[in-house]
Backbone as a printed PyTorch tensor [residue, N CA C, xyz], in Angstrom:
tensor([[[-11.0270,  63.3470,  -5.9900],
         [-10.8980,  62.0360,  -6.6250],
         [ -9.4860,  61.5060,  -6.4070]],

        [[ -9.3580,  60.2150,  -6.1140],
         [ -8.0660,  59.6260,  -5.7610],
         [ -7.2010,  59.2930,  -6.9660]],

        [[ -7.7640,  59.2340,  -8.1490],
         [ -6.9840,  58.8680,  -9.3300],
         [ -6.8310,  57.3670,  -9.4990]],

        [[ -7.4560,  56.5960,  -8.6430],
         [ -7.3790,  55.1300,  -8.7330],
         [ -8.4690,  54.6110,  -9.6450]],

        [[ -8.1110,  53.5760, -10.4140],
         [ -9.0760,  52.9310, -11.2980],
         [ -8.9460,  51.4250, -11.1470]],

        [[-10.0500,  50.7050, -11.3000],
         [ -9.9620,  49.2420, -11.2300],
         [ -9.0370,  48.7120, -12.3200]],

        [[ -8.3520,  47.6110, -12.0210],
         [ -7.4030,  47.0270, -12.9710],
         [ -8.0750,  46.6880, -14.2970]],

        [[ -9.2800,  46.1200, -14.2450],
         [ -9.9580,  45.7380, -15.4950],
         [-10.2380,  46.9610, -16.3620]],

        [[-10.4420,  48.1140, -15.7250],
         [-10.6410,  49.3510, -16.4840],
         [ -9.3320,  49.7880, -17.1450]],

        [[ -8.2310,  49.5890, -16.4510],
         [ -6.9280,  49.9600, -17.0020],
         [ -6.5610,  49.1120, -18.2160]],

        [[ -7.0020,  47.8770, -18.2010],
         [ -6.6320,  46.9530, -19.2790],
         [ -7.7050,  46.8200, -20.3560]],

        [[ -8.8080,  47.5100, -20.2110],
         [ -9.9300,  47.3460, -21.1430],
         [ -9.5890,  47.7450, -22.5750]],

        [[ -8.6400,  48.6510, -22.7530],
         [ -8.3050,  49.0800, -24.1100],
         [ -7.0730,  48.3750, -24.6830]],

        [[ -6.6020,  47.3110, -24.0130],
         [ -5.4720,  46.5460, -24.5360],
         [ -5.8910,  45.8310, -25.8180]],

        [[ -4.9720,  45.7450, -26.7510],
         [ -5.2450,  45.0160, -27.9910],
         [ -5.2830,  43.5180, -27.6920]],

        [[ -5.9340,  42.7380, -28.5560],
         [ -5.9250,  41.2840, -28.3640],
         [ -4.5020,  40.7200, -28.3220]],

        [[ -3.5980,  41.2920, -29.1030],
         [ -2.2080,  40.8310, -29.1070],
         [ -1.5630,  41.0640, -27.7440]],

        [[ -1.8080,  42.2390, -27.1810],
         [ -1.2180,  42.5540, -25.8750],
         [ -1.8060,  41.6550, -24.7940]],

        [[ -3.1150,  41.4330, -24.8420],
         [ -3.7500,  40.5320, -23.8640],
         [ -3.1690,  39.1210, -23.9800]],

        [[ -2.9630,  38.6740, -25.2210],
         [ -2.3770,  37.3540, -25.4470],
         [ -0.9780,  37.2560, -24.8810]],

        [[ -0.1850,  38.2960, -25.0710],
         [  1.1920,  38.3090, -24.5470],
         [  1.1800,  38.2960, -23.0230]],

        [[  0.2650,  39.0280, -22.4270],
         [  0.1470,  39.0440, -20.9640],
         [ -0.2050,  37.6510, -20.4530]],

        [[ -1.1430,  36.9780, -21.1120],
         [ -1.5130,  35.6170, -20.7160],
         [ -0.3370,  34.6580, -20.8690]],

        [[  0.4340,  34.8270, -21.9350],
         [  1.6080,  33.9830, -22.1640],
         [  2.6290,  34.1660, -21.0390]],

        [[  2.8930,  35.4040, -20.6670],
         [  3.8320,  35.6870, -19.5730],
         [  3.3020,  35.1180, -18.2660]],

        [[  2.0090,  35.2600, -18.0370],
         [  1.3880,  34.7240, -16.8210],
         [  1.5780,  33.2100, -16.7430]],

        [[  1.3350,  32.5070, -17.8680],
         [  1.5210,  31.0480, -17.8910],
         [  2.9720,  30.6710, -17.6110]],

        [[  3.9090,  31.4300, -18.1900],
         [  5.3320,  31.1500, -17.9670],
         [  5.6980,  31.3310, -16.4990]],

        [[  5.1910,  32.3950, -15.8890],
         [  5.4940,  32.6460, -14.4810],
         [  4.9040,  31.5670, -13.5870]],

        [[  3.7010,  31.1100, -13.9170],
         [  3.0710,  30.0690, -13.1120],
         [  3.6830,  28.6980, -13.3650]],

        [[  4.3080,  28.5090, -14.5180],
         [  4.8930,  27.2150, -14.8660],
         [  6.1630,  26.9340, -14.0820]],

        [[  6.8540,  27.9660, -13.6560],
         [  8.0870,  27.7940, -12.8940],
         [  7.9860,  28.6070, -11.6200]],

        [[  8.0310,  27.8930, -10.4930],
         [  7.8250,  28.5650,  -9.2300],
         [  8.5090,  27.7890,  -8.1120]],

        [[  9.2700,  28.4620,  -7.2580],
         [  9.8540,  27.7680,  -6.1040],
         [  8.7470,  27.2750,  -5.1640]],

        [[  9.0570,  26.2760,  -4.3610],
         [  8.0520,  25.6910,  -3.4690],
         [  7.3820,  26.7250,  -2.5740]],

        [[  8.1590,  27.6340,  -1.9770],
         [  7.5450,  28.5920,  -1.0490],
         [  6.5630,  29.5170,  -1.7670]],

        [[  6.8470,  29.8630,  -3.0190],
         [  5.9160,  30.7040,  -3.7720],
         [  4.6680,  29.9160,  -4.1590]],

        [[  4.8440,  28.6380,  -4.4690],
         [  3.7070,  27.7750,  -4.7690],
         [  2.7910,  27.6860,  -3.5500]],

        [[  3.3860,  27.4830,  -2.3750],
         [  2.6000,  27.4070,  -1.1370],
         [  1.8270,  28.7010,  -0.9230]],

        [[  2.4990,  29.8300,  -1.0870],
         [  1.8370,  31.1290,  -0.8950],
         [  0.7240,  31.3450,  -1.9170]],

        [[  0.9710,  30.9240,  -3.1520],
         [ -0.0500,  31.0710,  -4.1940],
         [ -1.2900,  30.2510,  -3.8690]],

        [[ -1.1120,  29.1880,  -3.1170],
         [ -2.2290,  28.3440,  -2.6840],
         [ -2.8140,  28.8240,  -1.3610]],

        [[ -2.3630,  29.9970,  -0.8850],
         [ -2.8600,  30.6330,   0.3410],
         [ -2.6610,  29.7500,   1.5710]],

        [[ -1.4860,  29.1320,   1.6540],
         [ -1.1530,  28.2840,   2.7950],
         [  0.0670,  28.8420,   3.5140]],

        [[  0.0840,  28.6920,   4.8340],
         [  1.2640,  29.0520,   5.6130],
         [  2.1150,  27.8040,   5.8030]],

        [[  3.3390,  27.9970,   6.2750],
         [  4.1780,  26.8380,   6.5820],
         [  3.5320,  26.0090,   7.6890]],

        [[  2.8730,  26.6610,   8.6330],
         [  2.1910,  25.9140,   9.7070],
         [  1.0600,  25.0670,   9.1480]],

        [[  0.2690,  25.6470,   8.2350],
         [ -0.8160,  24.8810,   7.6070],
         [ -0.2580,  23.6220,   6.9550]],

        [[  0.7850,  23.8110,   6.1900],
         [  1.3930,  22.7000,   5.4650],
         [  1.9950,  21.6830,   6.4270]],

        [[  2.6200,  22.1560,   7.4840],
         [  3.2050,  21.2500,   8.4810],
         [  2.1270,  20.3500,   9.0830]],

        [[  0.9570,  20.9270,   9.3900],
         [ -0.1440,  20.1180,   9.9350],
         [ -0.5750,  19.0510,   8.9250]],

        [[ -0.6810,  19.4320,   7.6560],
         [ -1.1090,  18.4760,   6.6250],
         [ -0.0950,  17.3590,   6.4340]],

        [[  1.1940,  17.7080,   6.5390],
         [  2.2600,  16.7260,   6.3390],
         [  2.6290,  15.9800,   7.6180]],

        [[  2.0300,  16.4080,   8.7280],
         [  2.3090,  15.8240,  10.0440],
         [  3.7790,  15.9420,  10.4090]],

        [[  4.3200,  17.1480,  10.1880],
         [  5.6880,  17.4830,  10.5780],
         [  5.6360,  18.8320,  11.2820]],

        [[  6.7840,  19.3010,  11.7690],
         [  6.7840,  20.6260,  12.3810],
         [  7.0980,  21.6970,  11.3320]],

        [[  6.8160,  22.9460,  11.6790],
         [  7.0000,  24.0520,  10.7400],
         [  8.4390,  24.1930,  10.2700]],

        [[  9.4530,  24.0340,  11.1470],
         [ 10.8330,  24.1210,  10.6520],
         [ 11.1600,  23.0800,   9.5720]],

        [[ 10.5080,  21.9150,   9.6210],
         [ 10.7420,  20.8920,   8.5920],
         [ 10.2300,  21.3730,   7.2310]],

        [[  9.1120,  22.0850,   7.2320],
         [  8.5800,  22.6460,   5.9830],
         [  9.5360,  23.7120,   5.4570]],

        [[ 10.0110,  24.5670,   6.3500],
         [ 10.9550,  25.6180,   5.9620],
         [ 12.2090,  25.0140,   5.3380]],

        [[ 12.7250,  23.9700,   5.9710],
         [ 13.9360,  23.3130,   5.4730],
         [ 13.7030,  22.7090,   4.0850]],

        [[ 12.5590,  22.0630,   3.9040],
         [ 12.2290,  21.4640,   2.6110],
         [ 12.1520,  22.5320,   1.5240]],

        [[ 11.5530,  23.6730,   1.8470],
         [ 11.4070,  24.7480,   0.8620],
         [ 12.7470,  25.3600,   0.4650]],

        [[ 13.7230,  25.2850,   1.3500],
         [ 15.0200,  25.9030,   1.0850],
         [ 16.0130,  24.9600,   0.4130]],

        [[ 15.7610,  23.6670,   0.4770],
         [ 16.7110,  22.6970,  -0.0750],
         [ 16.6380,  22.6290,  -1.5860]],

        [[ 17.7680,  22.4030,  -2.1960],
         [ 17.8200,  22.2100,  -3.6420],
         [ 17.7560,  20.7220,  -3.9860]],

        [[ 18.0180,  19.8530,  -3.0070],
         [ 18.0780,  18.4150,  -3.2340],
         [ 17.1550,  17.7340,  -2.2260]],

        [[ 16.0050,  17.2270,  -2.6940],
         [ 15.0390,  16.5980,  -1.7960],
         [ 14.6670,  15.2140,  -2.3190]],

        [[ 14.1580,  14.3820,  -1.4210],
         [ 13.6470,  13.0750,  -1.8270],
         [ 12.3970,  13.2640,  -2.6790]],

        [[ 12.2310,  12.4170,  -3.6670],
         [ 11.0460,  12.4730,  -4.5180],
         [  9.7930,  12.2930,  -3.6640]],

        [[  9.8330,  11.3860,  -2.7100],
         [  8.6650,  11.1310,  -1.8610],
         [  8.3000,  12.3580,  -1.0280]],

        [[  9.2940,  13.0910,  -0.5450],
         [  9.0210,  14.3140,   0.2190],
         [  8.4060,  15.3780,  -0.6760]],

        [[  8.9470,  15.5070,  -1.8680],
         [  8.4230,  16.4870,  -2.8140],
         [  6.9900,  16.1320,  -3.2030]],

        [[  6.7190,  14.8450,  -3.4440],
         [  5.3650,  14.4220,  -3.7860],
         [  4.3930,  14.7620,  -2.6620]],

        [[  4.7700,  14.4580,  -1.4280],
         [  3.8950,  14.7600,  -0.2920],
         [  3.5900,  16.2460,  -0.2180]],

        [[  4.6100,  17.0610,  -0.4130],
         [  4.4550,  18.5170,  -0.3700],
         [  3.4760,  18.9660,  -1.4550]],

        [[  3.7070,  18.5170,  -2.6850],
         [  2.8660,  18.9210,  -3.8140],
         [  1.4260,  18.4710,  -3.6060]],

        [[  1.2320,  17.2510,  -3.1230],
         [ -0.1230,  16.7620,  -2.8750],
         [ -0.7930,  17.5540,  -1.7630]],

        [[ -0.0320,  17.9700,  -0.7480],
         [ -0.5920,  18.7490,   0.3560],
         [ -1.0910,  20.1160,  -0.1020]],

        [[ -0.4640,  20.6800,  -1.1270],
         [ -0.9290,  21.9740,  -1.6380],
         [ -1.9550,  21.7990,  -2.7680]],

        [[ -2.3650,  20.5530,  -3.0080],
         [ -3.4430,  20.2980,  -3.9570],
         [ -3.0250,  19.8880,  -5.3520]],

        [[ -1.7580,  19.5450,  -5.5290],
         [ -1.2780,  19.1860,  -6.8640],
         [ -0.9300,  17.7200,  -6.9900]],

        [[ -0.3830,  17.3790,  -8.1320],
         [  0.0870,  16.0220,  -8.4130],
         [  1.4720,  16.1550,  -9.0260]],

        [[  2.4430,  15.4370,  -8.4820],
         [  3.8190,  15.5260,  -8.9670],
         [  4.0030,  14.6820, -10.2220]],

        [[  4.5500,  15.3050, -11.2500],
         [  4.9240,  14.6050, -12.4750],
         [  6.3790,  14.9440, -12.7470]],

        [[  7.1750,  13.9310, -13.0580],
         [  8.5790,  14.1580, -13.3840],
         [  8.7440,  13.9440, -14.8810]],

        [[  9.2550,  14.9730, -15.5450],
         [  9.3880,  14.9570, -16.9990],
         [ 10.8260,  15.2800, -17.3710]],

        [[ 11.4010,  14.4460, -18.2260],
         [ 12.7430,  14.7100, -18.7560],
         [ 12.5870,  15.4010, -20.1050]],

        [[ 13.3610,  16.4680, -20.2990],
         [ 13.3100,  17.2050, -21.5660],
         [ 14.5200,  16.8520, -22.4200]],

        [[ 14.2540,  16.5010, -23.6610],
         [ 15.2920,  16.1890, -24.6320],
         [ 15.0660,  17.0550, -25.8690]],

        [[ 16.0890,  17.2100, -26.7100],
         [ 15.8850,  17.9910, -27.9350],
         [ 14.7250,  17.4500, -28.7830]],

        [[ 14.5210,  16.1320, -28.7300],
         [ 13.4640,  15.5100, -29.5360],
         [ 12.0820,  15.6400, -28.9070]],

        [[ 12.0260,  15.9670, -27.6300],
         [ 10.7360,  16.0820, -26.9490],
         [ 10.8370,  15.7160, -25.4870]],

        [[  9.6920,  15.6630, -24.8330],
         [  9.6240,  15.3670, -23.4040],
         [  9.2210,  13.9180, -23.1680]],

        [[  9.7190,  13.3580, -22.0480],
         [  9.3830,  11.9980, -21.6500],
         [  8.9880,  12.0240, -20.1820]],

        [[  7.7790,  11.5330, -19.8810],
         [  7.3360,  11.4370, -18.4920],
         [  8.0270,  10.2470, -17.8470]],

        [[  8.6490,  10.4720, -16.6990],
         [  9.3280,   9.4090, -15.9600],
         [  8.3140,   8.8220, -14.9860]],

        [[  8.0090,   7.5400, -15.1460],
         [  6.9200,   6.9400, -14.3760],
         [  7.3640,   6.0620, -13.2200]],

        [[  8.6350,   5.6750, -13.1600],
         [  9.0290,   4.7320, -12.1090],
         [  9.0960,   5.3730, -10.7260]],

        [[  8.8000,   6.6590, -10.5940],
         [  8.7400,   7.2910,  -9.2750],
         [  7.3100,   7.3780,  -8.7620]],

        [[  6.3560,   6.8910,  -9.5230],
         [  4.9530,   7.0800,  -9.1620],
         [  4.5710,   6.4190,  -7.8460]],

        [[  5.2510,   5.3450,  -7.4540],
         [  4.9210,   4.6680,  -6.2060],
         [  5.9630,   4.8600,  -5.1180]],

        [[  6.9660,   5.6930,  -5.3510],
         [  8.0130,   5.9170,  -4.3530],
         [  7.3910,   6.4680,  -3.0860]],

        [[  7.7300,   5.8720,  -1.9570],
         [  7.2450,   6.3700,  -0.6790],
         [  5.9050,   5.7890,  -0.2780]],

        [[  5.2060,   5.1270,  -1.1920],
         [  3.9250,   4.5420,  -0.8430],
         [  4.0990,   3.1450,  -0.2730]],

        [[  4.9930,   2.3420,  -0.8880],
         [  5.2420,   0.9960,  -0.3960],
         [  6.3310,   0.9980,   0.6630]],

        [[  7.3290,   1.8650,   0.4680],
         [  8.4400,   1.9600,   1.3980],
         [  8.1630,   3.1130,   2.3400]],

        [[  8.8860,   3.2030,   3.4230],
         [  8.7470,   4.3480,   4.3060],
         [  9.2610,   5.5940,   3.6330]],

        [[  8.6910,   6.7430,   3.9670],
         [  9.1520,   8.0190,   3.4100],
         [ 10.5120,   8.3210,   3.9910]],

        [[ 11.5000,   8.5020,   3.1240],
         [ 12.8630,   8.7290,   3.5840],
         [ 13.2140,  10.1930,   3.6350]],

        [[ 12.3110,  11.0870,   3.3970],
         [ 12.6670,  12.4920,   3.3530],
         [ 11.7510,  13.2560,   4.1200]]])
């Protein structure tokens, strides 16, 4: 016998509290993710994404590595991996969705 057991068998005796904590950690990890990890989580390669964005693969690599990108470029990237970009400002009093970027890049040429 190899000593291997299915994951669901390993976790079957977890308490509801422990399962809840695991789900909470999972949500936190999925809530914050660099672009390259998001792409991988969506089972896409840089080449796949480059074809969808109609750019070359090095352009995707560069976008994933940059800390400062155009909103329109980021939106295109997020939409290509199946998401929708929302920009939210966090304040001590609460969050505010910033809406004036919703049409950036659609009427004007994409600058990024």
